[in-house]
C-alpha positions as a LaTeX table, in Angstrom:
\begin{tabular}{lrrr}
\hline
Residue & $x$ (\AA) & $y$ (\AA) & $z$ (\AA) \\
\hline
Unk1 & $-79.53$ & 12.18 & $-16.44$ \\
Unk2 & $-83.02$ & 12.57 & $-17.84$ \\
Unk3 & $-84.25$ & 13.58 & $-14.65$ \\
Unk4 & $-81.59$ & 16.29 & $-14.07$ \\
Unk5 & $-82.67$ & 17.09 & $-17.59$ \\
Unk6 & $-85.98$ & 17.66 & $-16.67$ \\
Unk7 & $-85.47$ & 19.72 & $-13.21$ \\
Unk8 & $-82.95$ & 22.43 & $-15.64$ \\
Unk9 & $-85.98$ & 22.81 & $-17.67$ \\
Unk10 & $-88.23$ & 23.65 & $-15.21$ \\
Unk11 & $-86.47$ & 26.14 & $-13.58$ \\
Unk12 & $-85.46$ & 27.74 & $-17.30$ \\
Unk13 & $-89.23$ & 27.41 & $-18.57$ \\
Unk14 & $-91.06$ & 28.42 & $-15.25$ \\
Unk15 & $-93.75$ & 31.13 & $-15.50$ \\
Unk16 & $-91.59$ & 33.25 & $-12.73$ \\
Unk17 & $-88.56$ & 34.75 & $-13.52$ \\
Unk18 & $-85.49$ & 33.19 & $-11.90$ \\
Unk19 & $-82.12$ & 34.33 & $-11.82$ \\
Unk20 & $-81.11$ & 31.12 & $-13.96$ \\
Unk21 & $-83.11$ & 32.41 & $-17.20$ \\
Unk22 & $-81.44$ & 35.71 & $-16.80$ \\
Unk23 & $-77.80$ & 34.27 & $-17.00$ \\
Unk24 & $-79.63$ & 31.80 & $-20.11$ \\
Unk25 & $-81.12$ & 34.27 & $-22.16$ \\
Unk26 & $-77.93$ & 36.50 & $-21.59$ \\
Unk27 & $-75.61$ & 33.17 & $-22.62$ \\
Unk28 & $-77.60$ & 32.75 & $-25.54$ \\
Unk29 & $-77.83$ & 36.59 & $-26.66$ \\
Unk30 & $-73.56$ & 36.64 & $-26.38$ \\
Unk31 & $-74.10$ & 33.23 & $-28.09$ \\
Unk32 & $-76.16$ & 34.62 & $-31.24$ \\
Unk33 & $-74.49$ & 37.67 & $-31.52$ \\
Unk34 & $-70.86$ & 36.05 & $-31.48$ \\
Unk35 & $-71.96$ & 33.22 & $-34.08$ \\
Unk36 & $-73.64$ & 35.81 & $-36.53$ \\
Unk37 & $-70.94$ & 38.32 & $-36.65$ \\
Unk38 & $-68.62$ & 35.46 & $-36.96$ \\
Unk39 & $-70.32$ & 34.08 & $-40.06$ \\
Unk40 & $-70.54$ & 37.45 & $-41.52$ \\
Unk41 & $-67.05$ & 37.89 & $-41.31$ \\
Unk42 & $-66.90$ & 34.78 & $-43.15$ \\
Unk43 & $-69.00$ & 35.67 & $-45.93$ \\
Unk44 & $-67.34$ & 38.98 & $-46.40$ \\
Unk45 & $-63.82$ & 37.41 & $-46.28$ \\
Unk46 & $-65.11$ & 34.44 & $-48.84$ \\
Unk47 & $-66.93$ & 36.80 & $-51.35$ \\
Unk48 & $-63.18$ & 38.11 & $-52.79$ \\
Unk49 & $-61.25$ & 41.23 & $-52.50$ \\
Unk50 & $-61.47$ & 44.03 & $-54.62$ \\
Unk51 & $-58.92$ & 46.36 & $-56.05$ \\
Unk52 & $-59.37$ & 48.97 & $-53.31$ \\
Unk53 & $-58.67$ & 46.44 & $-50.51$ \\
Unk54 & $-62.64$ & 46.09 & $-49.82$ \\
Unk55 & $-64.60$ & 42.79 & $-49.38$ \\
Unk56 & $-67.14$ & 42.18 & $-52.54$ \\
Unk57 & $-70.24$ & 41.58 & $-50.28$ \\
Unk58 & $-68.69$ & 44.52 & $-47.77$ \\
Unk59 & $-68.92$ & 46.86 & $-50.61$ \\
Unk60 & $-72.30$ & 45.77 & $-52.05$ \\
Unk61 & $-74.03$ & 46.10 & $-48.42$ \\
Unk62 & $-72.18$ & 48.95 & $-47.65$ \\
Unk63 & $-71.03$ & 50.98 & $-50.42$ \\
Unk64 & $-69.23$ & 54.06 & $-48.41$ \\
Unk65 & $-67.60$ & 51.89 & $-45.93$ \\
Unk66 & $-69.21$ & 53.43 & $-43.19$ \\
Unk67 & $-69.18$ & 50.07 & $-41.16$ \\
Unk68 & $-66.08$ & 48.06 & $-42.40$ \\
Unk69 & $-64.41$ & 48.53 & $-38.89$ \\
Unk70 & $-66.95$ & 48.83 & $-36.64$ \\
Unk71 & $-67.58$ & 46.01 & $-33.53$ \\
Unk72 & $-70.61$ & 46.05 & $-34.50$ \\
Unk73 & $-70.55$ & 43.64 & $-37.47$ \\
Unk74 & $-66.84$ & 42.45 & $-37.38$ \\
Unk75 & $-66.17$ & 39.41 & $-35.21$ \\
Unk76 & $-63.39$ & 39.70 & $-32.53$ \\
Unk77 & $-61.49$ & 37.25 & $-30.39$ \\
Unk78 & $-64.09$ & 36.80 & $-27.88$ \\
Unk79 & $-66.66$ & 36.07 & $-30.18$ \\
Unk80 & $-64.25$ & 33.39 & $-31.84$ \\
Unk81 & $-63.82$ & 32.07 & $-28.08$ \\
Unk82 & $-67.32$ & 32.19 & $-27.43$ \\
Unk83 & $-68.25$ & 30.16 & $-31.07$ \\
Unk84 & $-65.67$ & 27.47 & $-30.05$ \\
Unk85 & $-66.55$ & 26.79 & $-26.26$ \\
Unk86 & $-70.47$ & 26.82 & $-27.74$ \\
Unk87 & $-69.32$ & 24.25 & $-29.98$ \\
Unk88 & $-66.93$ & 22.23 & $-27.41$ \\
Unk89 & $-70.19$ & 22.02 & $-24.98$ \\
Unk90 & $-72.19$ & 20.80 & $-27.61$ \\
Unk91 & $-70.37$ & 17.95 & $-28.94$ \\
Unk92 & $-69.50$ & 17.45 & $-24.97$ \\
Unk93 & $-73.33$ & 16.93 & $-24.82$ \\
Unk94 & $-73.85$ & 15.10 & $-27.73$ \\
Unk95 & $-71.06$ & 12.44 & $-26.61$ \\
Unk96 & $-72.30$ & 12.40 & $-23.01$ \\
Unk97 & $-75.75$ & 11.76 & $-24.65$ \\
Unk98 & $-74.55$ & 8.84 & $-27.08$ \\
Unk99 & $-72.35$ & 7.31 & $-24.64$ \\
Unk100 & $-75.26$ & 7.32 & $-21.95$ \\
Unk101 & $-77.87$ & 5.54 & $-24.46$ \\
Unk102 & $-75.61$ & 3.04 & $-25.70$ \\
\hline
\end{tabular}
């Protein structure tokens, strides 16, 4: 395994580009976008409702409501997929990786 380990990273940290670090640094991109709007959408939805229906933190960071709706910062069923297949793949790893050094 630590040898297929090894050949992965050298074709993701080699000084040419390869088609393989395109499709990675696109992954992780959809990966970092998903997780933080996901998390956001957290924090608004844990910070408490006010009167008018708004989020607390929603209305402190943006007071005329210009972005409550938008894709841009609320998370949507693909990004919940994409969260939760991150997360199965890396407790999939992790187990692998304890299983194999025990």
């Amino acid at each position: 395994i630590e040898g297929l380990a090894d050949q992965v990273l050298d074709l993701l940290a080699s000084e040419e580009e390869t088609p393989l670090q395109g499709i990675f640094i696109e992954q992780l991109a959809k990966i970092i976008t998903s997780s933080s709007r996901t998390v956001w959408s957290d924090l608004r939805e844990r910070s408490g409702v006010l009167s008018n229906g708004r989020t607390v933190l929603g209305t402190l960071v943006d007071p005329l409501g210009i972005f409550r709706t938008s894709p841009v910062v609320r998370a949507n069923q693909l990004d919940e997929r994409t969260v939760e297949t991150t997360r199965n793949l890396i407790n999939l790893l992790t187990t692998t990786n304890s299983g194999s050094s025990a």
